[in-house]
Amino acid sequence: MMNAPLNRRHFLQISALAAGSAFAPSAASAAQTLPELPYGFAALEPHIDAMTMEIHHGKHHAAYIKNLNAALDAAPGLAAKALPDLLGDLPAISEDAARNTVRNNGGGHWNHAFFWKIMTPPATSGAPSAELGSALQTAFGSVDDFKKAFAEAGTKRFGSGWAWLIVQDGKLKVVSTPNQDNPVMKGIVPDSDLGTPILGLDVWEHAYYLHYQNRRPDYITAWWNVVNWPAVSALYASAAK
Ligand code: MN
């Protein structure tokens, strides 16, 4: 993982994140493709096991993309729009089936592409930047208190969903969403939960069940070891401007 081309790729990915997009620049959402993981399947061991990563990325994320592409193929008007624009204005999709498919599978694609990038092998997890650390302290009292609030949001999410750290009106906030909803889905999630995600945690059982079975809190505790704090800090710097 330490050779120059990979480091450069990693840098470019962080730069893309900092620019506010979880995706390579693309004018339209047609023919979405599965993004490569920025690390190997076993790279997050022992906190997230290789088999979970392989199935999560190669089966679950791939299925969201396949279903999304089918909906985009059937509706050229949707395919002409960029995915973040579709997700940011779901109520504009008048047809119920298409709107639900984009919500669930477009959301699933966006969320997972984001999730892979805010994780990293434990050795490169790092720490929040001084700027982010200070903002966490202001919003939550301390970084540890933030982690507690975030873990609680993930633990208490009934069934499947996500915990998020968002920037909302320049301030940090912890929210949680059901299923594959996320804080960019205006008109879908409550206004109080809208913002720019800078950290997200998948608490669907498929994200942890092979290794942790029903012990979601243990998965969340271990997951902190693989948070990509340099990437999260870059997202914060960009979103807080
Ligand atoms: Mn997932």
CSV table of C-alpha atoms and ligand atoms in Angstrom, one decimal:
chain,number,residue,atom,x,y,z
A,1,MET,CA,0.0,0.0,0.0
A,2,MET,CA,3.0,2.3,0.4
A,3,ASN,CA,4.2,2.6,-3.2
A,4,ALA,CA,4.0,5.9,-5.0
A,5,PRO,CA,1.2,5.2,-7.5
A,6,LEU,CA,-1.2,4.1,-4.7
A,7,ASN,CA,-0.2,7.0,-2.5
A,8,ARG,CA,-1.0,9.3,-5.4
A,9,ARG,CA,-4.3,7.6,-6.0
A,10,HIS,CA,-5.2,7.9,-2.4
A,11,PHE,CA,-4.3,11.6,-2.5
A,12,LEU,CA,-6.5,12.1,-5.5
A,13,GLN,CA,-9.4,10.4,-3.8
A,14,ILE,CA,-9.0,12.6,-0.8
A,15,SER,CA,-8.8,15.6,-3.1
A,16,ALA,CA,-12.1,14.5,-4.7
A,17,LEU,CA,-13.7,14.1,-1.4
A,18,ALA,CA,-12.5,17.6,-0.4
A,19,ALA,CA,-14.0,19.0,-3.5
A,20,GLY,CA,-17.4,17.8,-2.1
A,21,SER,CA,-18.0,14.9,-4.4
A,22,ALA,CA,-17.8,11.2,-3.5
A,23,PHE,CA,-17.5,10.4,-7.2
A,24,ALA,CA,-15.3,11.0,-10.1
A,25,PRO,CA,-16.6,14.1,-12.0
A,26,SER,CA,-19.4,13.0,-14.2
A,27,ALA,CA,-22.0,15.1,-15.9
A,28,ALA,CA,-24.7,12.4,-15.9
A,29,SER,CA,-25.6,9.4,-13.8
A,30,ALA,CA,-26.0,7.0,-16.6
A,31,ALA,CA,-24.1,3.7,-16.4
A,32,GLN,CA,-22.8,4.0,-12.9
A,33,THR,CA,-19.9,1.6,-12.2
A,34,LEU,CA,-18.6,0.0,-9.0
A,35,PRO,CA,-15.8,2.1,-7.6
A,36,GLU,CA,-12.6,0.1,-6.7
A,37,LEU,CA,-12.0,-0.2,-3.0
A,38,PRO,CA,-9.0,2.0,-2.1
A,39,TYR,CA,-7.5,-0.9,-0.1
A,40,GLY,CA,-7.6,-4.7,-0.1
A,41,PHE,CA,-10.5,-6.7,1.3
A,42,ALA,CA,-8.4,-7.8,4.3
A,43,ALA,CA,-6.9,-4.3,4.9
A,44,LEU,CA,-9.4,-3.4,7.6
A,45,GLU,CA,-8.8,-6.6,9.6
A,46,PRO,CA,-9.2,-7.4,12.4
A,47,HIS,CA,-11.9,-4.8,12.8
A,48,ILE,CA,-13.8,-5.6,9.6
A,49,ASP,CA,-13.1,-9.0,8.2
A,50,ALA,CA,-12.1,-9.7,4.6
A,51,MET,CA,-15.2,-11.8,3.8
A,52,THR,CA,-17.5,-9.1,4.9
A,53,MET,CA,-15.7,-6.5,2.8
A,54,GLU,CA,-15.7,-8.7,-0.3
A,55,ILE,CA,-19.4,-9.5,-0.1
A,56,HIS,CA,-20.4,-5.9,1.0
A,57,HIS,CA,-18.5,-4.4,-1.9
A,58,GLY,CA,-18.8,-7.0,-4.6
A,59,LYS,CA,-22.4,-8.2,-3.9
A,60,HIS,CA,-24.3,-5.5,-2.0
A,61,HIS,CA,-22.8,-2.4,-3.5
A,62,ALA,CA,-22.7,-4.0,-6.9
A,63,ALA,CA,-26.5,-4.8,-6.6
A,64,TYR,CA,-27.4,-1.2,-5.8
A,65,ILE,CA,-25.6,-0.1,-8.9
A,66,LYS,CA,-27.2,-2.8,-11.1
A,67,ASN,CA,-30.7,-1.8,-9.9
A,68,LEU,CA,-30.0,1.9,-10.3
A,69,ASN,CA,-28.7,1.5,-13.8
A,70,ALA,CA,-31.8,-0.5,-14.8
A,71,ALA,CA,-33.9,2.4,-13.6
A,72,LEU,CA,-31.7,5.0,-15.4
A,73,ASP,CA,-31.9,2.9,-18.6
A,74,ALA,CA,-35.6,3.0,-18.4
A,75,ALA,CA,-35.8,6.8,-17.9
A,76,PRO,CA,-33.4,8.8,-20.1
A,77,GLY,CA,-34.6,12.0,-18.3
A,78,LEU,CA,-33.1,10.7,-15.0
A,79,ALA,CA,-29.9,9.4,-16.6
A,80,ALA,CA,-29.2,12.8,-17.9
A,81,LYS,CA,-28.9,14.2,-14.3
A,82,ALA,CA,-25.9,13.7,-12.0
A,83,LEU,CA,-26.6,11.3,-9.2
A,84,PRO,CA,-26.1,13.9,-6.3
A,85,ASP,CA,-28.7,16.1,-8.1
A,86,LEU,CA,-31.2,13.2,-8.4
A,87,LEU,CA,-30.7,12.4,-4.7
A,88,GLY,CA,-31.0,16.0,-3.7
A,89,ASP,CA,-34.4,16.4,-5.3
A,90,LEU,CA,-36.1,13.0,-5.2
A,91,PRO,CA,-39.7,14.5,-5.0
A,92,ALA,CA,-39.1,15.8,-8.5
A,93,ILE,CA,-39.2,12.2,-9.8
A,94,SER,CA,-42.9,11.9,-10.4
A,95,GLU,CA,-43.1,8.2,-11.0
A,96,ASP,CA,-43.3,6.2,-7.7
A,97,ALA,CA,-41.4,3.1,-8.8
A,98,ALA,CA,-38.5,5.1,-10.4
A,99,ARG,CA,-38.3,7.5,-7.4
A,100,ASN,CA,-38.2,4.5,-4.9
A,101,THR,CA,-35.5,2.8,-7.0
A,102,VAL,CA,-33.3,5.9,-7.1
A,103,ARG,CA,-33.9,6.5,-3.4
A,104,ASN,CA,-33.0,3.0,-2.3
A,105,ASN,CA,-30.4,2.0,-4.9
A,106,GLY,CA,-29.0,5.4,-5.8
A,107,GLY,CA,-28.8,6.1,-2.1
A,108,GLY,CA,-27.2,2.7,-1.6
A,109,HIS,CA,-24.6,3.5,-4.3
A,110,TRP,CA,-23.8,7.0,-3.0
A,111,ASN,CA,-23.6,5.8,0.7
A,112,HIS,CA,-21.3,2.9,0.0
A,113,ALA,CA,-19.0,4.9,-2.4
A,114,PHE,CA,-18.7,7.4,0.5
A,115,PHE,CA,-18.3,4.7,3.2
A,116,TRP,CA,-15.3,3.0,1.4
A,117,LYS,CA,-13.5,6.4,1.3
A,118,ILE,CA,-14.0,7.4,4.9
A,119,MET,CA,-12.3,4.1,6.0
A,120,THR,CA,-8.7,3.2,5.8
A,121,PRO,CA,-6.3,0.5,7.3
A,122,PRO,CA,-5.8,1.0,11.0
A,123,ALA,CA,-2.2,2.2,10.5
A,124,THR,CA,-3.3,5.2,8.5
A,125,SER,CA,-6.4,6.1,10.5
A,126,GLY,CA,-4.7,9.1,12.1
A,127,ALA,CA,-6.7,11.7,14.1
A,128,PRO,CA,-9.1,14.6,13.4
A,129,SER,CA,-7.3,17.7,12.2
A,130,ALA,CA,-6.9,20.5,14.7
A,131,GLU,CA,-9.8,22.4,13.0
A,132,LEU,CA,-12.1,19.4,13.1
A,133,GLY,CA,-11.1,18.4,16.6
A,134,SER,CA,-11.9,21.9,17.8
A,135,ALA,CA,-15.3,21.9,16.0
A,136,LEU,CA,-16.1,18.5,17.6
A,137,GLN,CA,-15.2,19.9,21.0
A,138,THR,CA,-17.5,22.9,20.4
A,139,ALA,CA,-20.4,20.8,19.2
A,140,PHE,CA,-20.2,17.8,21.6
A,141,GLY,CA,-17.9,18.8,24.5
A,142,SER,CA,-15.0,16.5,23.4
A,143,VAL,CA,-14.0,14.1,20.7
A,144,ASP,CA,-15.0,11.2,23.1
A,145,ASP,CA,-18.4,12.7,23.7
A,146,PHE,CA,-18.9,13.0,19.9
A,147,LYS,CA,-18.0,9.3,19.5
A,148,LYS,CA,-20.5,8.4,22.2
A,149,ALA,CA,-23.3,10.4,20.5
A,150,PHE,CA,-22.4,8.9,17.1
A,151,ALA,CA,-22.2,5.3,18.4
A,152,GLU,CA,-25.6,5.8,20.1
A,153,ALA,CA,-27.1,7.0,16.9
A,154,GLY,CA,-25.9,3.9,15.2
A,155,THR,CA,-26.8,1.6,18.0
A,156,LYS,CA,-30.3,3.0,18.3
A,157,ARG,CA,-31.2,3.0,14.6
A,158,PHE,CA,-33.9,0.3,14.5
A,159,GLY,CA,-33.3,-2.2,11.8
A,160,SER,CA,-31.1,-1.1,8.8
A,161,GLY,CA,-29.7,2.4,8.3
A,162,TRP,CA,-26.8,4.7,8.8
A,163,ALA,CA,-25.3,7.1,11.4
A,164,TRP,CA,-23.9,10.3,10.1
A,165,LEU,CA,-21.8,13.3,11.1
A,166,ILE,CA,-23.0,16.2,9.0
A,167,VAL,CA,-22.1,19.9,8.6
A,168,GLN,CA,-25.4,21.8,8.9
A,169,ASP,CA,-25.3,25.6,8.6
A,170,GLY,CA,-21.6,25.5,9.4
A,171,LYS,CA,-22.1,23.4,12.6
A,172,LEU,CA,-21.5,19.7,13.3
A,173,LYS,CA,-24.4,17.4,14.0
A,174,VAL,CA,-25.0,13.7,14.5
A,175,VAL,CA,-28.1,12.3,12.7
A,176,SER,CA,-29.2,8.9,11.6
A,177,THR,CA,-31.3,7.7,8.6
A,178,PRO,CA,-33.2,4.5,7.8
A,179,ASN,CA,-32.4,2.1,5.0
A,180,GLN,CA,-30.3,3.8,2.3
A,181,ASP,CA,-31.6,7.3,3.0
A,182,ASN,CA,-28.9,10.0,3.6
A,183,PRO,CA,-28.6,13.6,4.7
A,184,VAL,CA,-28.5,15.0,1.1
A,185,MET,CA,-32.1,13.7,0.4
A,186,LYS,CA,-34.0,16.9,0.6
A,187,GLY,CA,-37.8,16.4,0.8
A,188,ILE,CA,-37.2,12.8,2.0
A,189,VAL,CA,-35.4,13.0,5.3
A,190,PRO,CA,-36.6,15.7,7.8
A,191,ASP,CA,-35.0,19.1,7.3
A,192,SER,CA,-33.4,18.8,10.7
A,193,ASP,CA,-31.3,15.9,9.4
A,194,LEU,CA,-30.2,17.6,6.1
A,195,GLY,CA,-26.5,18.6,5.7
A,196,THR,CA,-23.2,17.7,4.2
A,197,PRO,CA,-22.0,14.2,5.4
A,198,ILE,CA,-18.4,14.1,6.5
A,199,LEU,CA,-18.6,10.7,8.2
A,200,GLY,CA,-21.0,7.8,7.9
A,201,LEU,CA,-21.4,4.4,9.4
A,202,ASP,CA,-23.3,1.6,7.8
A,203,VAL,CA,-25.3,-0.3,10.5
A,204,TRP,CA,-27.1,-2.7,8.2
A,205,GLU,CA,-26.5,-6.3,9.4
A,206,HIS,CA,-24.7,-7.1,6.2
A,207,ALA,CA,-21.9,-4.7,7.3
A,208,TYR,CA,-21.0,-6.7,10.4
A,209,TYR,CA,-23.0,-9.9,10.9
A,210,LEU,CA,-20.4,-12.5,9.7
A,211,HIS,CA,-17.9,-11.3,12.3
A,212,TYR,CA,-20.0,-9.7,15.0
A,213,GLN,CA,-23.4,-11.5,14.6
A,214,ASN,CA,-25.9,-9.5,16.7
A,215,ARG,CA,-23.3,-7.4,18.5
A,216,ARG,CA,-23.7,-4.1,16.6
A,217,PRO,CA,-22.2,-2.1,19.5
A,218,ASP,CA,-19.0,-4.2,19.3
A,219,TYR,CA,-18.8,-3.5,15.5
A,220,ILE,CA,-19.2,0.2,16.1
A,221,THR,CA,-16.5,0.2,18.9
A,222,ALA,CA,-14.0,-1.6,16.5
A,223,TRP,CA,-14.9,0.5,13.5
A,224,TRP,CA,-13.4,3.7,15.0
A,225,ASN,CA,-10.0,2.0,14.4
A,226,VAL,CA,-10.5,2.2,10.6
A,227,VAL,CA,-11.9,5.7,10.3
A,228,ASN,CA,-10.0,7.7,7.7
A,229,TRP,CA,-9.6,10.9,9.8
A,230,PRO,CA,-7.5,12.7,7.2
A,231,ALA,CA,-10.3,12.2,4.6
A,232,VAL,CA,-13.0,13.2,7.2
A,233,SER,CA,-10.9,16.3,8.1
A,234,ALA,CA,-10.6,17.2,4.4
A,235,LEU,CA,-14.4,16.9,4.0
A,236,TYR,CA,-14.9,19.1,7.0
A,237,ALA,CA,-12.6,21.7,5.7
A,238,SER,CA,-14.5,21.8,2.5
A,239,ALA,CA,-18.0,21.7,4.0
A,240,ALA,CA,-17.4,24.2,6.7
A,241,LYS,CA,-16.2,27.0,4.3
B,1,MN,MN,-24.0,-1.7,3.3
